[in-house]
Short mmCIF file of N, CA and C in Angstrom, two decimals:
data_model
loop_
_atom_site.label_atom_id
_atom_site.label_comp_id
_atom_site.label_asym_id
_atom_site.label_seq_id
_atom_site.Cartn_x
_atom_site.Cartn_y
_atom_site.Cartn_z
N MET H 687 14.89 46.24 -4.42
CA MET H 687 13.72 45.26 -3.76
C MET H 687 13.73 45.48 -2.35
N LYS H 688 12.15 45.28 -2.08
CA LYS H 688 11.84 45.65 -0.61
C LYS H 688 11.55 44.41 0.00
N ALA H 689 11.61 44.39 1.57
CA ALA H 689 11.11 43.14 2.19
C ALA H 689 9.50 42.80 1.74
N ALA H 690 8.75 43.85 1.47
CA ALA H 690 7.47 43.47 1.12
C ALA H 690 7.37 42.58 -0.19
N ASP H 691 8.32 42.74 -1.18
CA ASP H 691 8.48 41.97 -2.38
C ASP H 691 8.52 40.53 -1.96
N VAL H 692 9.47 40.24 -0.99
CA VAL H 692 10.08 39.05 -0.57
C VAL H 692 8.72 38.41 -0.05
N ILE H 693 8.03 38.97 0.96
CA ILE H 693 6.97 38.48 1.57
C ILE H 693 5.66 38.27 0.71
N THR H 694 5.58 39.14 -0.16
CA THR H 694 4.44 38.89 -1.13
C THR H 694 4.54 37.81 -1.92
N ALA H 695 5.81 37.64 -2.54
CA ALA H 695 6.39 36.40 -3.26
C ALA H 695 6.03 35.33 -2.60
N ALA H 696 6.43 35.17 -1.33
CA ALA H 696 6.33 33.98 -0.35
C ALA H 696 4.89 33.58 -0.19
N ARG H 697 3.98 34.63 0.14
CA ARG H 697 2.50 34.50 0.30
C ARG H 697 1.72 33.91 -0.86
N THR H 698 2.43 34.19 -2.03
CA THR H 698 1.80 33.42 -3.08
C THR H 698 1.60 32.06 -3.21
N TYR H 699 2.43 31.42 -2.36
CA TYR H 699 2.51 29.95 -2.36
C TYR H 699 1.72 29.27 -1.02
N LEU H 700 1.16 30.05 -0.33
CA LEU H 700 0.42 29.54 0.96
C LEU H 700 -0.42 28.58 0.38
N GLY H 701 -0.56 27.48 1.09
CA GLY H 701 -1.31 26.23 0.84
C GLY H 701 -0.89 25.24 -0.16
N VAL H 702 0.27 25.61 -0.74
CA VAL H 702 0.90 24.49 -1.73
C VAL H 702 1.35 23.45 -0.83
N PRO H 703 0.69 22.29 -1.40
CA PRO H 703 1.16 20.93 -0.45
C PRO H 703 2.67 20.66 -0.31
N PHE H 704 3.00 20.20 0.86
CA PHE H 704 4.45 20.05 1.15
C PHE H 704 4.83 18.59 0.53
N ARG H 705 6.18 18.74 0.03
CA ARG H 705 6.61 17.52 -0.60
C ARG H 705 8.11 17.52 -0.41
N HIS H 706 8.87 16.74 -0.01
CA HIS H 706 10.25 16.60 0.06
C HIS H 706 10.96 17.01 -1.34
N GLN H 707 11.75 17.88 -1.34
CA GLN H 707 12.34 18.29 -2.85
C GLN H 707 11.41 18.88 -3.81
N GLY H 708 10.13 19.24 -3.32
CA GLY H 708 9.45 19.96 -4.24
C GLY H 708 9.72 21.15 -4.88
N ARG H 709 9.55 21.34 -6.02
CA ARG H 709 9.78 22.65 -6.61
C ARG H 709 8.92 23.24 -7.71
N THR H 710 7.62 22.49 -7.67
CA THR H 710 6.50 22.78 -8.70
C THR H 710 5.38 23.26 -8.11
N PRO H 711 5.10 24.39 -8.04
CA PRO H 711 3.86 24.91 -7.45
C PRO H 711 3.01 24.97 -8.58
N PRO H 712 1.77 24.64 -8.47
CA PRO H 712 1.06 24.63 -7.11
C PRO H 712 0.93 23.10 -6.77
N LEU H 713 1.81 22.23 -7.24
CA LEU H 713 1.68 20.81 -6.75
C LEU H 713 2.53 20.55 -5.60
N ALA H 714 3.59 21.13 -5.51
CA ALA H 714 4.45 20.74 -4.11
C ALA H 714 5.57 21.51 -4.07
N LEU H 715 5.91 21.95 -2.72
CA LEU H 715 7.15 22.50 -2.32
C LEU H 715 7.60 21.96 -1.04
N ASP H 716 8.97 22.17 -0.78
CA ASP H 716 9.43 21.96 0.64
C ASP H 716 10.22 23.25 1.05
N CYS H 717 10.71 23.38 2.11
CA CYS H 717 11.19 24.57 2.81
C CYS H 717 12.21 25.23 1.66
N ALA H 718 13.09 24.33 1.25
CA ALA H 718 14.21 25.05 0.11
C ALA H 718 13.46 25.41 -1.10
N GLY H 719 12.52 24.54 -1.49
CA GLY H 719 11.56 24.60 -2.74
C GLY H 719 10.98 26.06 -2.72
N LEU H 720 10.51 26.45 -1.42
CA LEU H 720 9.88 27.78 -1.23
C LEU H 720 10.76 28.84 -1.56
N PHE H 721 12.01 28.81 -0.88
CA PHE H 721 12.97 29.83 -0.97
C PHE H 721 13.43 29.96 -2.46
N VAL H 722 13.60 28.73 -3.25
CA VAL H 722 14.05 28.84 -4.59
C VAL H 722 12.97 29.55 -5.42
N VAL H 723 11.69 29.14 -5.44
CA VAL H 723 10.59 29.78 -6.28
C VAL H 723 10.43 31.16 -6.00
N VAL H 724 10.66 31.53 -4.82
CA VAL H 724 10.63 33.04 -4.26
C VAL H 724 11.69 33.85 -4.92
N CYS H 725 12.92 33.26 -4.87
CA CYS H 725 14.12 33.89 -5.43
C CYS H 725 13.95 33.84 -6.94
N ARG H 726 13.41 32.92 -7.56
CA ARG H 726 13.09 32.95 -9.20
C ARG H 726 12.17 33.95 -9.33
N ASP H 727 11.09 34.21 -8.51
CA ASP H 727 9.97 35.26 -8.80
C ASP H 727 10.59 36.66 -8.63
N LEU H 728 11.56 36.81 -7.92
CA LEU H 728 12.27 37.89 -7.77
C LEU H 728 13.24 38.47 -8.69
N GLY H 729 13.55 37.31 -9.55
CA GLY H 729 14.55 37.38 -10.60
C GLY H 729 15.85 37.36 -10.34
N LEU H 730 16.22 36.64 -9.11
CA LEU H 730 17.50 36.35 -8.49
C LEU H 730 18.03 35.08 -8.94
N PRO H 731 19.42 34.97 -9.27
CA PRO H 731 20.01 33.58 -9.84
C PRO H 731 20.30 32.67 -8.78
N VAL H 732 19.32 32.06 -8.29
CA VAL H 732 19.55 31.07 -7.24
C VAL H 732 20.19 29.84 -7.58
N ASP H 733 21.13 29.32 -6.72
CA ASP H 733 21.74 28.08 -6.87
C ASP H 733 20.93 27.11 -6.16
N ASP H 734 20.20 26.17 -7.11
CA ASP H 734 19.40 25.15 -6.46
C ASP H 734 20.04 23.84 -6.03
N GLU H 735 20.05 23.60 -4.89
CA GLU H 735 20.67 22.48 -4.32
C GLU H 735 19.63 21.33 -4.53
N GLN H 736 19.82 20.26 -5.06
CA GLN H 736 18.83 19.17 -5.15
C GLN H 736 19.53 17.88 -4.67
N GLY H 737 18.66 16.74 -4.63
CA GLY H 737 19.20 15.44 -4.27
C GLY H 737 19.63 15.25 -2.73
N TYR H 738 19.00 16.28 -1.80
CA TYR H 738 19.43 16.16 -0.44
C TYR H 738 18.38 15.18 0.35
N ALA H 739 19.04 14.77 1.45
CA ALA H 739 18.21 14.04 2.29
C ALA H 739 17.09 14.72 2.91
N ARG H 740 16.23 14.01 3.47
CA ARG H 740 15.08 14.41 4.17
C ARG H 740 15.45 15.30 5.35
N THR H 741 16.54 14.88 5.99
CA THR H 741 17.13 15.66 7.20
C THR H 741 18.52 15.98 6.71
N PRO H 742 18.63 17.09 6.28
CA PRO H 742 20.13 17.62 5.80
C PRO H 742 21.20 17.48 6.89
N TYR H 743 22.37 17.05 6.64
CA TYR H 743 23.37 16.70 7.77
C TYR H 743 24.78 17.29 6.92
N LYS H 744 25.61 17.32 7.81
CA LYS H 744 26.96 17.79 7.50
C LYS H 744 26.97 19.30 6.86
N GLY H 745 26.10 20.02 7.38
CA GLY H 745 25.99 21.50 7.00
C GLY H 745 25.44 21.75 5.50
N LEU H 746 24.75 20.76 4.74
CA LEU H 746 24.42 20.70 3.69
C LEU H 746 23.47 22.21 3.39
N LEU H 747 22.47 22.12 4.30
CA LEU H 747 21.52 23.09 4.00
C LEU H 747 22.16 24.72 4.22
N GLU H 748 22.89 24.60 5.22
CA GLU H 748 23.59 25.96 5.59
C GLU H 748 24.58 26.54 4.43
N GLN H 749 25.45 25.31 4.14
CA GLN H 749 26.23 25.63 2.70
C GLN H 749 25.44 26.23 1.55
N ALA H 750 24.42 25.37 1.32
CA ALA H 750 23.51 25.74 0.21
C ALA H 750 23.12 27.36 0.35
N ILE H 751 22.74 27.58 1.29
CA ILE H 751 22.25 29.11 1.60
C ILE H 751 23.29 30.09 1.51
N ALA H 752 24.30 29.75 2.17
CA ALA H 752 25.65 30.77 2.26
C ALA H 752 26.11 30.88 0.91
N ARG H 753 26.04 29.82 0.01
CA ARG H 753 26.42 29.99 -1.41
C ARG H 753 25.68 31.02 -2.43
N GLN H 754 24.65 31.39 -1.89
CA GLN H 754 23.84 32.26 -2.76
C GLN H 754 24.38 33.71 -2.73
N PRO H 755 24.64 34.06 -4.03
CA PRO H 755 25.51 35.52 -3.99
C PRO H 755 24.65 36.64 -3.73
N PHE H 756 23.62 36.59 -3.46
CA PHE H 756 22.71 37.76 -3.21
C PHE H 756 22.15 37.81 -1.63
N LEU H 757 22.69 36.87 -0.81
CA LEU H 757 22.43 36.78 0.43
C LEU H 757 23.64 37.13 1.43
N ALA H 758 23.42 37.91 2.48
CA ALA H 758 24.42 38.21 3.44
C ALA H 758 24.04 37.82 4.87
N ARG H 759 24.88 36.85 5.54
CA ARG H 759 24.55 36.71 6.96
C ARG H 759 24.40 37.60 7.79
N VAL H 760 23.53 37.83 8.59
CA VAL H 760 23.23 38.84 9.82
C VAL H 760 22.82 38.25 11.08
N PRO H 761 23.44 39.12 12.20
CA PRO H 761 23.21 38.31 13.39
C PRO H 761 21.65 38.16 13.63
N THR H 762 21.29 37.04 14.40
CA THR H 762 19.92 36.58 14.49
C THR H 762 19.22 37.83 15.14
N HIS H 763 19.96 38.54 16.31
CA HIS H 763 19.19 39.42 16.91
C HIS H 763 18.81 40.89 16.15
N GLU H 764 19.34 40.79 14.78
CA GLU H 764 19.14 41.80 13.95
C GLU H 764 18.09 41.38 12.63
N MET H 765 17.72 40.27 12.89
CA MET H 765 16.79 39.63 11.80
C MET H 765 15.57 40.44 11.68
N ARG H 766 15.09 40.70 10.51
CA ARG H 766 13.91 41.76 10.31
C ARG H 766 13.06 41.00 9.00
N GLU H 767 12.10 41.72 8.80
CA GLU H 767 11.07 41.26 7.70
C GLU H 767 11.92 41.09 6.50
N GLY H 768 11.51 40.00 5.74
CA GLY H 768 12.13 39.71 4.37
C GLY H 768 13.45 38.88 4.58
N ASP H 769 13.90 38.65 5.60
CA ASP H 769 14.91 37.74 5.86
C ASP H 769 14.75 36.40 5.86
N VAL H 770 15.82 35.49 5.81
CA VAL H 770 15.72 34.01 5.61
C VAL H 770 16.42 33.44 7.01
N PRO H 771 15.43 33.00 7.69
CA PRO H 771 16.07 32.44 8.92
C PRO H 771 16.36 30.89 8.61
N LEU H 772 17.58 30.38 9.34
CA LEU H 772 17.92 28.95 9.21
C LEU H 772 17.55 28.48 10.52
N LEU H 773 16.75 27.45 10.54
CA LEU H 773 16.34 26.87 11.83
C LEU H 773 16.72 25.46 11.99
N ARG H 774 16.83 25.19 13.39
CA ARG H 774 17.49 23.87 13.95
C ARG H 774 16.20 23.13 14.73
N PHE H 775 15.92 21.84 14.25
CA PHE H 775 15.04 21.10 14.89
C PHE H 775 15.75 20.35 16.06
N ALA H 776 16.69 19.50 15.46
CA ALA H 776 17.43 18.50 16.36
C ALA H 776 18.86 18.54 15.73
N GLY H 777 19.91 18.89 16.46
CA GLY H 777 21.05 18.64 15.79
C GLY H 777 21.23 20.08 15.14
N GLU H 778 21.77 19.84 13.92
CA GLU H 778 22.31 21.02 12.97
C GLU H 778 20.97 21.56 12.26
N PRO H 779 21.34 22.75 11.70
CA PRO H 779 20.12 23.48 10.95
C PRO H 779 19.64 22.56 9.78
N GLN H 780 18.18 22.61 9.57
CA GLN H 780 17.57 21.70 8.73
C GLN H 780 16.31 22.22 8.14
N HIS H 781 16.15 23.64 8.23
CA HIS H 781 15.03 24.18 7.92
C HIS H 781 14.97 25.70 7.55
N ILE H 782 14.40 26.22 6.59
CA ILE H 782 14.21 27.64 6.31
C ILE H 782 13.02 28.31 6.21
N ALA H 783 12.96 29.32 6.51
CA ALA H 783 11.76 30.21 6.24
C ALA H 783 11.88 31.55 5.82
N ILE H 784 10.74 32.27 5.65
CA ILE H 784 10.79 33.72 5.25
C ILE H 784 10.14 34.30 6.45
N HIS H 785 11.04 35.40 7.00
CA HIS H 785 10.58 36.26 8.08
C HIS H 785 9.70 37.20 7.50
N ALA H 786 8.21 37.30 8.34
CA ALA H 786 7.21 38.35 7.71
C ALA H 786 6.97 39.09 8.79
N GLY H 787 7.77 39.67 9.74
CA GLY H 787 7.63 40.48 10.89
C GLY H 787 7.00 39.79 12.10
N ASP H 788 5.99 39.57 12.39
CA ASP H 788 5.33 38.79 13.55
C ASP H 788 5.01 37.40 13.22
N THR H 789 5.33 37.28 11.84
CA THR H 789 4.82 35.95 11.36
C THR H 789 6.20 35.29 10.41
N MET H 790 6.07 33.97 10.22
CA MET H 790 6.96 33.45 9.35
C MET H 790 6.22 32.43 8.30
N ILE H 791 6.81 32.49 7.19
CA ILE H 791 6.18 31.61 6.03
C ILE H 791 7.21 30.44 5.58
N HIS H 792 6.69 29.34 5.48
CA HIS H 792 7.60 28.21 5.32
C HIS H 792 6.72 26.90 4.91
N ALA H 793 7.44 26.15 4.15
CA ALA H 793 6.64 24.78 3.93
C ALA H 793 6.94 23.95 4.98
N TYR H 794 5.98 23.54 5.70
CA TYR H 794 6.19 22.66 6.87
C TYR H 794 5.48 21.28 6.82
N GLU H 795 6.48 20.52 6.76
CA GLU H 795 5.71 18.93 6.71
C GLU H 795 4.82 18.58 7.59
N HIS H 796 5.09 19.13 8.83
CA HIS H 796 3.91 18.75 9.92
C HIS H 796 2.50 19.37 9.51
N SER H 797 2.56 20.38 9.03
CA SER H 797 1.24 21.00 8.35
C SER H 797 0.75 20.53 7.11
N GLY H 798 1.64 19.97 6.32
CA GLY H 798 1.45 19.26 5.01
C GLY H 798 1.30 20.34 3.87
N ARG H 799 1.83 21.72 4.24
CA ARG H 799 1.57 22.62 3.23
C ARG H 799 2.35 23.79 3.70
N VAL H 800 2.62 24.82 2.55
CA VAL H 800 3.13 26.12 2.83
C VAL H 800 2.24 26.96 3.90
N VAL H 801 2.79 27.46 4.97
CA VAL H 801 1.89 27.84 6.12
C VAL H 801 2.38 29.28 6.33
N GLU H 802 1.72 30.19 6.96
CA GLU H 802 2.20 31.30 7.69
C GLU H 802 1.63 31.37 9.16
N HIS H 803 2.47 31.59 10.03
CA HIS H 803 1.84 31.57 11.52
C HIS H 803 2.85 32.41 12.17
N ARG H 804 2.37 32.62 13.57
CA ARG H 804 3.14 33.59 14.53
C ARG H 804 4.63 33.00 14.64
N LEU H 805 5.38 34.20 14.65
CA LEU H 805 6.93 33.70 14.91
C LEU H 805 7.17 33.77 16.44
N ALA H 806 6.48 32.81 17.03
CA ALA H 806 6.48 32.70 18.59
C ALA H 806 7.95 32.19 19.09
N ASP H 807 8.16 32.38 20.34
CA ASP H 807 9.31 32.23 20.98
C ASP H 807 9.95 30.84 20.75
N VAL H 808 9.15 29.84 20.69
CA VAL H 808 9.41 28.52 20.23
C VAL H 808 10.00 28.34 19.08
N TRP H 809 9.70 29.08 18.14
CA TRP H 809 10.46 29.18 16.83
C TRP H 809 11.53 30.04 16.66
N ARG H 810 11.47 31.12 17.34
CA ARG H 810 12.54 32.11 17.36
C ARG H 810 13.87 31.37 18.18
N ALA H 811 13.52 30.54 19.06
CA ALA H 811 14.75 29.74 19.90
C ALA H 811 15.38 28.92 18.91
N ARG H 812 14.68 28.38 17.82
CA ARG H 812 15.32 27.51 16.77
C ARG H 812 15.98 28.02 15.69
N VAL H 813 16.01 29.48 15.58
CA VAL H 813 16.88 30.32 14.60
C VAL H 813 18.42 30.10 15.04
N VAL H 814 19.12 29.61 13.97
CA VAL H 814 20.66 29.61 14.22
C VAL H 814 21.36 30.69 13.66
N HIS H 815 20.77 31.04 12.38
CA HIS H 815 21.57 31.90 11.64
C HIS H 815 20.41 32.75 10.83
N ALA H 816 20.56 33.83 10.37
CA ALA H 816 19.82 34.54 9.36
C ALA H 816 20.65 35.16 8.23
N TYR H 817 19.81 35.30 7.04
CA TYR H 817 20.33 35.73 6.05
C TYR H 817 19.53 36.80 5.44
N ARG H 818 20.08 38.02 4.93
CA ARG H 818 19.46 39.21 4.22
C ARG H 818 19.62 39.10 2.76
N PHE H 819 18.70 39.23 1.85
CA PHE H 819 18.89 39.67 0.59
C PHE H 819 19.71 40.89 0.42
N GLU H 820 20.64 40.76 -0.20
CA GLU H 820 21.55 42.18 -0.29
C GLU H 820 20.79 43.31 -1.11
N GLY H 821 20.78 44.45 -0.54
CA GLY H 821 20.34 45.55 -1.10
C GLY H 821 18.66 45.61 -0.80
N LEU H 822 18.37 44.75 0.05
CA LEU H 822 16.95 44.74 0.71
C LEU H 822 16.74 46.27 1.59
N LEU H 823 15.67 46.84 1.08
CA LEU H 823 15.30 48.18 1.72
C LEU H 823 14.36 47.84 2.74
#
């Protein structure tokens, strides 16, 4: 699997409306839902955490990501295309995205849909951990 495969799969969902716990494209996705459908598109056995609060707490999101057998944590300064950054807005990590080089792809509540935009410094500063698909070329 290549980084381009991950990014292409994520871009398939650009414009899908945001909905908390959304898992049904083209109707709705949230950030975790985008990750789940991308993994499924890539044929990966994703463990889908459901029933979580709008603002995950007690490390729930981080635990769910770390539990995926096909992801390996990498230092944030080594994050590259195709990786999955875990971001913090206030307090603990509560958002994930797909790193696409100079951009990031994510289901963003404030935009109301899945978007791709520049991975500006304000976003990079929110990244607390990064995960790589094992075997990613």
